Short mmCIF file of C-alpha atoms in Angstrom, two decimals:
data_model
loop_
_atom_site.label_atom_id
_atom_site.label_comp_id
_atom_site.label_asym_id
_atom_site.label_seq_id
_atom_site.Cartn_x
_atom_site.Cartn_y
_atom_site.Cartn_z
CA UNK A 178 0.00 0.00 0.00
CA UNK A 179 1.50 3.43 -0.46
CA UNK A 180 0.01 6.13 1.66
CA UNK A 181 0.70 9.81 1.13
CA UNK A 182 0.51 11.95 4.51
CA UNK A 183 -0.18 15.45 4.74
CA UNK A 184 1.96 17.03 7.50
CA UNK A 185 1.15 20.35 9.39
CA UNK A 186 4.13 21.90 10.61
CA UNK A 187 3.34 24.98 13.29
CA UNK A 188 6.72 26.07 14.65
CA UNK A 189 7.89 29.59 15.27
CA UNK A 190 11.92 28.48 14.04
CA UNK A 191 12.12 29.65 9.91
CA UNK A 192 13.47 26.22 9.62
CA UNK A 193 12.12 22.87 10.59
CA UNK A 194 14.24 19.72 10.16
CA UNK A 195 12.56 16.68 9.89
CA UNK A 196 13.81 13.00 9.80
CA UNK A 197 10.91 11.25 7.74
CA UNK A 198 12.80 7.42 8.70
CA UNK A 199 11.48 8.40 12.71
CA UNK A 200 8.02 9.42 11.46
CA UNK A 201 7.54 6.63 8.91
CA UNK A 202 8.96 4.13 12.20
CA UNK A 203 6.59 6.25 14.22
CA UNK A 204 3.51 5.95 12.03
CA UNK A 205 3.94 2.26 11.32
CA UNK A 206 4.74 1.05 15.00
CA UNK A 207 1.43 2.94 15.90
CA UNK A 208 -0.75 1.32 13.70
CA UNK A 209 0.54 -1.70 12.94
CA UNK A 210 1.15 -2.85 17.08
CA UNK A 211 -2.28 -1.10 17.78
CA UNK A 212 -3.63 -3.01 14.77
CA UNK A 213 -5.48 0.32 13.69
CA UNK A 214 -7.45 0.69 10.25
CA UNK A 215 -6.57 4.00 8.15
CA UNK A 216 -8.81 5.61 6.15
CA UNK A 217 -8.66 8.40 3.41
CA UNK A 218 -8.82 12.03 5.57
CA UNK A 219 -8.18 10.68 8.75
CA UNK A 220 -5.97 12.63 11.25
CA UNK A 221 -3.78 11.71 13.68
CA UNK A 222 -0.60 13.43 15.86
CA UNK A 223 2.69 12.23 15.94
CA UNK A 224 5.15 13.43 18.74
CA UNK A 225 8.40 14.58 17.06
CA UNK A 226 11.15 15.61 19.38
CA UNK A 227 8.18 16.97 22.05
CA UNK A 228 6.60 18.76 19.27
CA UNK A 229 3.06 17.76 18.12
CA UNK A 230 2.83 17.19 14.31
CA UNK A 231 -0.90 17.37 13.14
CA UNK A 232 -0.93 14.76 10.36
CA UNK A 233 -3.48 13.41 7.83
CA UNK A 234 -4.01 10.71 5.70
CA UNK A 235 -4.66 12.55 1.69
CA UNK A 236 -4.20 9.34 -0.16
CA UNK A 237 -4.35 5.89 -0.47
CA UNK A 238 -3.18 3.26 -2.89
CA UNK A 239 -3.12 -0.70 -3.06
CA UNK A 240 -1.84 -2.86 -6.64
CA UNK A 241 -4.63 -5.38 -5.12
CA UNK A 242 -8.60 -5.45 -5.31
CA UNK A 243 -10.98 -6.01 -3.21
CA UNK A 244 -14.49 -7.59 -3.96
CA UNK A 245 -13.59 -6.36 -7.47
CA UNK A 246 -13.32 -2.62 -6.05
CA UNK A 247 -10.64 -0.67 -8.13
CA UNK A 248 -7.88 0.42 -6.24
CA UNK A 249 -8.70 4.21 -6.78
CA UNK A 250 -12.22 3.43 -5.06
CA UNK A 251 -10.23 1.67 -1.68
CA UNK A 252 -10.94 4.51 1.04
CA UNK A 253 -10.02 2.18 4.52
CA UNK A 254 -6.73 -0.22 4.72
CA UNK A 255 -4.51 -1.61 6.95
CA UNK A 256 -0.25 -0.47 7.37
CA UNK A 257 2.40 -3.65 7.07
CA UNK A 258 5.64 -3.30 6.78
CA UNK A 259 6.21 -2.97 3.16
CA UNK A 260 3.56 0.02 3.05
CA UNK A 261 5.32 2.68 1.64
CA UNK A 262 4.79 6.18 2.86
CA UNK A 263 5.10 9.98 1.02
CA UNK A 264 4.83 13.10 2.91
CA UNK A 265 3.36 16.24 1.53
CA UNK A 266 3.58 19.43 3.68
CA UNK A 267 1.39 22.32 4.44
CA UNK A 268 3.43 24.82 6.37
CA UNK A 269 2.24 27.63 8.94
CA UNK A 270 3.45 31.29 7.75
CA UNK A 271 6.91 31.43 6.43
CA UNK A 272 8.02 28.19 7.81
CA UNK A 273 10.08 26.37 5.31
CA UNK A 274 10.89 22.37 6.05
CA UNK A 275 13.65 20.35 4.93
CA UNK A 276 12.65 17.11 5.21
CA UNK A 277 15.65 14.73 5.91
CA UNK A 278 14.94 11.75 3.90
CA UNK A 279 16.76 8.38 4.24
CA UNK A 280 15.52 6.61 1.27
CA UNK A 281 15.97 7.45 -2.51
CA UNK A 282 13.91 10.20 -4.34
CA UNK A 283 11.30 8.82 -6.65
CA UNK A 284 11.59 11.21 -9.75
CA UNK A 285 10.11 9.34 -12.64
CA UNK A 286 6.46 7.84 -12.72
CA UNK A 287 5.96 4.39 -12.12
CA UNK A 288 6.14 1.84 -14.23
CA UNK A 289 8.52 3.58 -16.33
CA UNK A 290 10.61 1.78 -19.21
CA UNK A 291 12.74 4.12 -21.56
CA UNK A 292 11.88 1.58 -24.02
CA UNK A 293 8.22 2.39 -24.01
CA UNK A 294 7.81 5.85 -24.92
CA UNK A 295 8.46 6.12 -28.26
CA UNK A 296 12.02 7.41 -29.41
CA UNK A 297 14.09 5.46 -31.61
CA UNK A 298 17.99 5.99 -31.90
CA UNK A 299 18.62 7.71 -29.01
CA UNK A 300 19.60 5.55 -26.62
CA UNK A 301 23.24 7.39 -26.10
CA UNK A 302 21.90 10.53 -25.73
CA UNK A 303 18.80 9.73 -23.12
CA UNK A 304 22.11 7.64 -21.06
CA UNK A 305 24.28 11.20 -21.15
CA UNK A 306 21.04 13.06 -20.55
CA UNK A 307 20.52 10.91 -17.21
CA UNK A 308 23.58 10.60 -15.79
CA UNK A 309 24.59 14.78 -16.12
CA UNK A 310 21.04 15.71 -15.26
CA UNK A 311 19.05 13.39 -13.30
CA UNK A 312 21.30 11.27 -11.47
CA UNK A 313 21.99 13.80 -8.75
CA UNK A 314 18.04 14.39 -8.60
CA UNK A 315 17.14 10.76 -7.05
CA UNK A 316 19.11 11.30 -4.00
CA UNK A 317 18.02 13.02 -0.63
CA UNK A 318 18.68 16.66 -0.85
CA UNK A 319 20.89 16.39 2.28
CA UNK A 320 23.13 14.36 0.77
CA UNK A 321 23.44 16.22 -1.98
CA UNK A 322 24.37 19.21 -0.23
CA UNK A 323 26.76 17.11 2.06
CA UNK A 324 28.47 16.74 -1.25
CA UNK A 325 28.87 20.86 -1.70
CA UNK A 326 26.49 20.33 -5.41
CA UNK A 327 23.77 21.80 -7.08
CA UNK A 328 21.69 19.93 -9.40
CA UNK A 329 22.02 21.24 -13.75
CA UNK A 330 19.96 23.74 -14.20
CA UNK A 331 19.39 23.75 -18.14
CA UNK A 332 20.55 21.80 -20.88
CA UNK A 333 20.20 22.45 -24.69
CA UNK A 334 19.47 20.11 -27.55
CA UNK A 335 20.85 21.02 -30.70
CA UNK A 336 20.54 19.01 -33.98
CA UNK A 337 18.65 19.46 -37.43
CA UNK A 338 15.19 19.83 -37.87
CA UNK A 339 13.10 16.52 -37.63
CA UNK A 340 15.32 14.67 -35.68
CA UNK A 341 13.42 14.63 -32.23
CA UNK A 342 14.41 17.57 -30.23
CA UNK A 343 11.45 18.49 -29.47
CA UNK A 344 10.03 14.74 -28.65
CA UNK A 345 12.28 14.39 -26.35
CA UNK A 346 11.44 17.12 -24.20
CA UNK A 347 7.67 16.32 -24.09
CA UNK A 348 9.18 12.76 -23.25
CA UNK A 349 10.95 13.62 -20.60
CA UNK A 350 8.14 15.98 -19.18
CA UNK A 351 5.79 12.89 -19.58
CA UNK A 352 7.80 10.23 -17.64
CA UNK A 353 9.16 12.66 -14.43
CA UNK A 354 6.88 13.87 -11.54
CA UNK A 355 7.23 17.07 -11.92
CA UNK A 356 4.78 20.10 -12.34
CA UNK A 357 2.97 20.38 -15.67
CA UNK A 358 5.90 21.57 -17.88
CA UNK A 359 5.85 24.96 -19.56
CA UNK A 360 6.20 24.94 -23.15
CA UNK A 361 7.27 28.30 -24.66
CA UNK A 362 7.92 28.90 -28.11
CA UNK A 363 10.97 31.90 -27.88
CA UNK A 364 9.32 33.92 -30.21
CA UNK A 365 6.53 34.41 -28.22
CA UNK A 366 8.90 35.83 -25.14
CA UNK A 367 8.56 39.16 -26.62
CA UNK A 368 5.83 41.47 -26.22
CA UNK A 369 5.41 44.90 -28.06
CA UNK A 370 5.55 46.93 -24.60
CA UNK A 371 8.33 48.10 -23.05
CA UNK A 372 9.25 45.99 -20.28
CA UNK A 373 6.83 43.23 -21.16
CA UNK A 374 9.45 40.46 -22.40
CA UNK A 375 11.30 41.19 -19.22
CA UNK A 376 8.19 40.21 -17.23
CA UNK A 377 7.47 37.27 -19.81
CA UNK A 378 10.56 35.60 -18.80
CA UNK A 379 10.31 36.66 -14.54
CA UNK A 380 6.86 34.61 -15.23
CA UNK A 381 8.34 31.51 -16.58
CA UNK A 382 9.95 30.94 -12.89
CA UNK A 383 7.20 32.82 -10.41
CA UNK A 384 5.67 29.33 -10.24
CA UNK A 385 8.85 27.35 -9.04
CA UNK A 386 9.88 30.35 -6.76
CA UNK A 387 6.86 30.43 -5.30
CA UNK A 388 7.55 26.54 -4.58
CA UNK A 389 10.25 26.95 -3.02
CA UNK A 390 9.30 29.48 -0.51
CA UNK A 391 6.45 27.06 0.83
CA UNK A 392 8.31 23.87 0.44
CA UNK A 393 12.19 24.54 0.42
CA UNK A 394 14.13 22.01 -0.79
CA UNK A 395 10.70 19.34 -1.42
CA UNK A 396 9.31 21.43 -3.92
CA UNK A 397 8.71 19.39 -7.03
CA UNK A 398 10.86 20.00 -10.05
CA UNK A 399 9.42 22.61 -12.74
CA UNK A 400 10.15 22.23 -16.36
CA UNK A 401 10.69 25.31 -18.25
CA UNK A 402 10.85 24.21 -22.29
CA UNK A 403 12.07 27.22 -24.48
CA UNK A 404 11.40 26.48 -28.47
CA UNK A 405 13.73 27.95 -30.77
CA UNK A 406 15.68 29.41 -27.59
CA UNK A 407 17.83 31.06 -30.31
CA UNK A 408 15.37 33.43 -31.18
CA UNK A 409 16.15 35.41 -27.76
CA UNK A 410 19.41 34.28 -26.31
CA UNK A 411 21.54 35.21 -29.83
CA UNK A 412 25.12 37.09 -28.74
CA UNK A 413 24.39 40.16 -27.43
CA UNK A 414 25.39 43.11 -29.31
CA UNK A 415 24.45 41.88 -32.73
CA UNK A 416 21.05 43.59 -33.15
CA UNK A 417 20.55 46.93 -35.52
CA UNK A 418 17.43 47.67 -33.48
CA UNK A 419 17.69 50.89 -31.03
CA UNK A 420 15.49 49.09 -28.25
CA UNK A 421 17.79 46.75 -26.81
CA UNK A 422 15.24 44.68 -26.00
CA UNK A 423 17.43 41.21 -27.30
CA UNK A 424 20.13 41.98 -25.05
CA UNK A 425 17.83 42.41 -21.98
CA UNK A 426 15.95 39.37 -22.82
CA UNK A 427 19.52 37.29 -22.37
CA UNK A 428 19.86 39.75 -19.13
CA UNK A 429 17.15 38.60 -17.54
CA UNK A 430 17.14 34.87 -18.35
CA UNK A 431 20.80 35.08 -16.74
CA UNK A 432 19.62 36.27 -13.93
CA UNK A 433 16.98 34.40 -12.97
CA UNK A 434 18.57 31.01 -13.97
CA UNK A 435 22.39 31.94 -11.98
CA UNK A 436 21.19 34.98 -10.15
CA UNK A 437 21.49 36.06 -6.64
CA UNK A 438 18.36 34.29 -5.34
CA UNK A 439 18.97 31.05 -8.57
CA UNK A 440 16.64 28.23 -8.28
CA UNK A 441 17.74 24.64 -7.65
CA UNK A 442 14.26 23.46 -8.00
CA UNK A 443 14.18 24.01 -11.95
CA UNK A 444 15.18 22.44 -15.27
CA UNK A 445 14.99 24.24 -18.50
CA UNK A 446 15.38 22.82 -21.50
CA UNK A 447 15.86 25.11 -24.91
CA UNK A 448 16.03 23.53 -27.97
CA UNK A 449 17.81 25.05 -31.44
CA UNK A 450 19.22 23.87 -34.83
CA UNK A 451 21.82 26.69 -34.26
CA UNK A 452 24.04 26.34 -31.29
CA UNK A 453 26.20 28.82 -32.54
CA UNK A 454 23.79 31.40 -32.20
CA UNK A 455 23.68 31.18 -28.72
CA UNK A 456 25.69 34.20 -26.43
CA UNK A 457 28.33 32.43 -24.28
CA UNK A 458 27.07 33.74 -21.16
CA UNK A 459 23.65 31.11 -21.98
CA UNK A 460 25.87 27.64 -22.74
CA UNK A 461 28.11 28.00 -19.87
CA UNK A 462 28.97 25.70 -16.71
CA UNK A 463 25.49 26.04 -14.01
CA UNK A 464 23.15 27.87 -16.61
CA UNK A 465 22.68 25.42 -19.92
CA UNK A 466 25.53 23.28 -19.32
CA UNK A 467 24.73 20.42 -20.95
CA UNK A 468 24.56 20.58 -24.37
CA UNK A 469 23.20 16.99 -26.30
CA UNK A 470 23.46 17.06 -30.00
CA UNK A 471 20.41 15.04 -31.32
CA UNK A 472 22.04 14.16 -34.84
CA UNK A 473 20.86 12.01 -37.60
CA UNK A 474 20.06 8.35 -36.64
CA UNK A 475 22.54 5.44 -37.45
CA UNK A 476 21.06 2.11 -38.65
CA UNK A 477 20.16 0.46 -35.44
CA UNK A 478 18.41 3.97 -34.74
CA UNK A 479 16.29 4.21 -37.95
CA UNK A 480 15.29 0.36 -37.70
CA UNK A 481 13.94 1.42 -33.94
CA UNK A 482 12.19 4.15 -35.47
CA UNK A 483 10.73 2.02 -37.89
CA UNK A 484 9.40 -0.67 -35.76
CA UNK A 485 8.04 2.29 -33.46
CA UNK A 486 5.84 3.66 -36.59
CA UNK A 487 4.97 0.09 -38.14
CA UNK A 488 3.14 -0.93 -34.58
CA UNK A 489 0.30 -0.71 -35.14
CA UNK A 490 0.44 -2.28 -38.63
CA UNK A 491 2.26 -5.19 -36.72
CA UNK A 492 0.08 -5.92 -34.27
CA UNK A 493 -3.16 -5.86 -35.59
CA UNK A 494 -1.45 -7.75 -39.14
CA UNK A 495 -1.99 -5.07 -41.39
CA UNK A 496 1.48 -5.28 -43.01
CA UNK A 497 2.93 -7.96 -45.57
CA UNK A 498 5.71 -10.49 -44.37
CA UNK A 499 8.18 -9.40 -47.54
CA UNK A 500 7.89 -6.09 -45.80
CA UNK A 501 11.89 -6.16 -44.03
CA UNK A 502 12.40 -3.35 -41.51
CA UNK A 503 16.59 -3.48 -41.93
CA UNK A 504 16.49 -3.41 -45.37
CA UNK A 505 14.35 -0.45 -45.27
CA UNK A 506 16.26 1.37 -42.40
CA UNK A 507 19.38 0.51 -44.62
CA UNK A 508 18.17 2.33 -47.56
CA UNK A 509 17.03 5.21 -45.14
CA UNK A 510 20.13 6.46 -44.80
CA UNK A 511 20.42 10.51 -43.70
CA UNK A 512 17.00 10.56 -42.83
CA UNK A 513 15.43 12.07 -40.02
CA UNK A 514 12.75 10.65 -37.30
CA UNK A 515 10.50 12.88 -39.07
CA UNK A 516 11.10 11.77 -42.49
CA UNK A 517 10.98 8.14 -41.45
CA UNK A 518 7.76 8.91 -39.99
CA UNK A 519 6.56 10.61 -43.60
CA UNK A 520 7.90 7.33 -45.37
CA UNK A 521 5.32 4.94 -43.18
CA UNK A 522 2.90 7.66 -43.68
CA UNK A 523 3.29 7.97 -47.27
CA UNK A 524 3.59 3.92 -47.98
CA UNK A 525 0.57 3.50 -46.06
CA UNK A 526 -1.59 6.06 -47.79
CA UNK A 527 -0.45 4.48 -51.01
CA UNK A 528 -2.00 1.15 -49.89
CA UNK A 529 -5.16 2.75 -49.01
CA UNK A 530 -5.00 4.62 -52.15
CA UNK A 531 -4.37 1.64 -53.93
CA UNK A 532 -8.35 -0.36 -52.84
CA UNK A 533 -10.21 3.18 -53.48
CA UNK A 534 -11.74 2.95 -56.88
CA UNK A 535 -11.30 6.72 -58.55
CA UNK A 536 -14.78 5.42 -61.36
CA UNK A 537 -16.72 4.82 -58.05
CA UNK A 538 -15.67 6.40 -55.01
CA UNK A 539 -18.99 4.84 -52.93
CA UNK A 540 -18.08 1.52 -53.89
CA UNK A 541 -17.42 -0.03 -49.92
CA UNK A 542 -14.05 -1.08 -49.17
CA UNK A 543 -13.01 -4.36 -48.21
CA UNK A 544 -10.62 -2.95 -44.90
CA UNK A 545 -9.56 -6.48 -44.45
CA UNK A 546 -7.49 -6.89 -47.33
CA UNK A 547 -5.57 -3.70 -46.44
CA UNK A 548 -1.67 -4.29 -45.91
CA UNK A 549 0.66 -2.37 -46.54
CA UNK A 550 3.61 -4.25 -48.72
CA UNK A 551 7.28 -3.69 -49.85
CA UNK A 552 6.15 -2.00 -53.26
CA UNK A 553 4.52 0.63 -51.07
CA UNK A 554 7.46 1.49 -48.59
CA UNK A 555 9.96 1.59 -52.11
CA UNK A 556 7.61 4.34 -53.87
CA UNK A 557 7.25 6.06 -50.50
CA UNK A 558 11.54 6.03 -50.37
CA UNK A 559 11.09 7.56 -54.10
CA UNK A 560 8.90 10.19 -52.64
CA UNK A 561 10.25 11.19 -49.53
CA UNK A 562 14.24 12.23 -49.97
CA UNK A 563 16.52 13.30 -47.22
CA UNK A 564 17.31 17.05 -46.73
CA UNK A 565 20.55 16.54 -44.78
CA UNK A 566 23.52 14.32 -45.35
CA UNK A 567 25.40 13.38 -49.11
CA UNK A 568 23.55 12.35 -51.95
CA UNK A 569 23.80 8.71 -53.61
CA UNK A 570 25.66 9.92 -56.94
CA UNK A 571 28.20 12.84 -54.09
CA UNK A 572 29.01 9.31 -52.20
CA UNK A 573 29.79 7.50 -54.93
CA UNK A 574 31.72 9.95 -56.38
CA UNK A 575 34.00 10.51 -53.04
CA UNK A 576 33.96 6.77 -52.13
CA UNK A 577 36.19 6.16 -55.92
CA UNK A 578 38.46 8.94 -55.43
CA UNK A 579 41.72 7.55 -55.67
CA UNK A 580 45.62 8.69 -55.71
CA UNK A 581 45.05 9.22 -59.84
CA UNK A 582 42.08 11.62 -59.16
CA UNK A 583 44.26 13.79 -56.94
CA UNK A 584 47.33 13.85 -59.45
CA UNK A 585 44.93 14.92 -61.90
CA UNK A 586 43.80 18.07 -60.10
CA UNK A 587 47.74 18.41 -59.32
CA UNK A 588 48.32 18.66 -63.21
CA UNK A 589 45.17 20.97 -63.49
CA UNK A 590 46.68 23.22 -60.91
CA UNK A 591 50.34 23.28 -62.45
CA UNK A 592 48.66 23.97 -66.14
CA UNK A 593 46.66 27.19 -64.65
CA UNK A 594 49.59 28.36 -63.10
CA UNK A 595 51.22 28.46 -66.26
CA UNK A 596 48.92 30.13 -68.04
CA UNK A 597 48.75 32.59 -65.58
CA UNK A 598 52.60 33.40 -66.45
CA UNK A 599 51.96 33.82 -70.35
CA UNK A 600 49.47 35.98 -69.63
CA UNK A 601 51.76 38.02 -67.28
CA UNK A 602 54.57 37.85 -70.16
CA UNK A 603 51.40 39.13 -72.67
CA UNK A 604 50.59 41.60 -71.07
CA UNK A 605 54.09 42.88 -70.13
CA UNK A 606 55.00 42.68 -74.02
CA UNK A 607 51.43 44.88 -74.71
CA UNK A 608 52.53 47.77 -72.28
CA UNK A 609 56.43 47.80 -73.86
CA UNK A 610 55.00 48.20 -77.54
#
């Protein structure tokens, strides 16, 4: 069973230290010796070093059934020793509590598997995003400042357009518990009044500041995602316009991400095709950090992205057997996710094209013969081409360049040179006559 308890601190100290291992010992001895039934909203005191908490139980939550109630319906239970039990606080003034927690942090939602949520070839990147970002996140935060660290702030994903940036950081917004994330396009940032993009980006963080003054250091992470980040944190100083309003944009995001009173309850993530757009002051160490370049897929990535896409074709056997994901993954190469994505698309709209009778367009359909086969995923490749990367006829071209091709530009280079002398000697005759 996992119980969430709401905790009612009323102390006159600013600070209030709590060990939650004593009040989880406390709570459980109490009930379980007493053999006492809890129920959803009841309320109970426990003595903490001569200080009455006033506790109450907000939630309750059991993987079992009972008489074939769901466990969301379950209002009364019983605490055993593998209940497992979340505090919540709801302070008195301007009391802040740090709650000194034992255990490990639970960050990410349960029943979470990386393989599940639908992002092929990425598998490095989501390992380097983890271990620089979250890793420090799942421990106590008095351990973490027994180690003399703050958790990374910000962290920007840089790539070409269509390779996932942006899916990844609804992704990662899906599977942490966190607030709702804020999604911001950077355009948007700035307003026509003076002063108002200032106050656009103060309002991105008046949610996790006000957090942290009622919680302190067990306020839930916020998620700040900035769009197009490039489109207000370019290098200062290279706008024609008189306002200055690009330069106090940057200003103000410095501030309130490495400021005097910075954040530690935050994580921003900006997202750009141009890195090198970026001022300096933005991409440094504690502000966006880490930067992960999300790049084209390599073969094991595009056959993941295929077999995310053909799913549903898969499982309810609406694709041929000749159709072979690695041999279409191998002739995907240089696309994108997104162009991947418009290759399934575009095969499977063939196929349905392919049973609609243009002379009779209400003639029914028979929708089980529809599956999609290899003809349609090799006109969808002649369809959809790849913006980025070489070309078939460029690769083949570099990949038979030998030591003749180069002496050949060598003897090219010598012959120009020599007719750049006989036109010197020309023209030095000309000017004598």
């Amino acid at each position: 069973m996992n119980i969430v308890i709401e905790v009612h601190v009323n102390k006159k100290e600013k600070v209030v230290e709590l060990d939650d291992k004593f009040i989880i010992d406390y709570i459980k001895r109490e009930f379980i010796d007493n053999g006492l039934a809890i129920s959803q909203g009841l309320p109970f005191i426990v003595d903490y070093e001569g200080n009455n908490l006033m506790c109450k139980i907000s939630e309750l939550e059991t993987n079992f059934t009972l008489n074939n109630l769901k466990a969301d319906t379950l209002i009364y239970g019983f605490i055993n020793d593998l209940s497992i039990v979340n505090f919540t606080f709801k302070n008195s003034g301007s009391v802040k509590v740090n709650l000194t927690q034992t255990g490990q942090k639970e960050i990410f939602i349960k029943n979470f598997n990386f393989n599940e949520i639908g992002i092929g070839g990425l598998d490095e990147q989501f390992i380097q995003m983890f271990r620089r970002i979250f890793t420090s996140r799942l421990y106590p935060p008095h351990i973490i400042k027994k180690l003399g660290v703050k958790h990374v702030r910000g962290m920007i994903l840089y790539g070409p357009p269509g390779c996932g940036k942006t899916l990844i950081a609804s992704k990662i917004a899906e599977c942490i518990k966190a607030k709702p994330p804020k999604i911001v396009p950077g355009p948007s940032i700035f307003d026509k009044y003076v002063g108002g993009s200032e106050k656009n980006i103060r309002d991105l963080f008046a949610d996790a500041e006000r957090d942290k003054d009622e919680k302190g250091d067990e306020s839930e992470l916020h998620i700040i995602i900035i769009d197009e980040i490039d489109a207000i944190c370019s290098k200062r100083g290279t706008h024609s316009d008189s306002t200055g309003v690009h330069d106090s944009v940057v200003n103000q995001l410095l501030a309130k991400i490495d400021g005097v009173n910075s954040l530690n309850n935050i994580l921003l993530i900006g997202m750009t095709n141009r890195l090198d757009m970026l001022d300096e002051a933005i991409i440094r160490p504690g502000r966006f950090e880490v930067h992960i370049p999300i790049e084209l897929p390599d073969l094991q990535g595009r056959i993941q992205i295929y077999n995310i896409h053909t799913k549903g074709m898969r499982d309810n056997n609406m694709i041929e057997s000749d159709v072979d994901i690695e041999y279409l993954a191998k002739r995907s190469e240089n696309y994108t996710g997104s162009e991947i994505e418009s290759v399934v698309r575009n095969a499977t709209n063939t196929r349905l094209f392919a049973n609609i009778d243009l002379n009779d367009l209400t003639k029914k359909v028979d929708y089980n013969t529809i599956k999609v086969t290899k003809s349609d995923f090799e006109k969808a490749l002649l369809d959809v081409k790849p913006a980025f990367g070489k070309n078939e006829t460029i690769k083949r071209i570099l990949n038979n360049l030998t030591l003749f091709d180069t002496d050949i530009f060598n003897n090219i280079y010598d012959n120009f040179d020599r007719m750049l002398k006989l036109l010197n000697e020309n023209e030095n005759i000309n000017m004598k006559s």
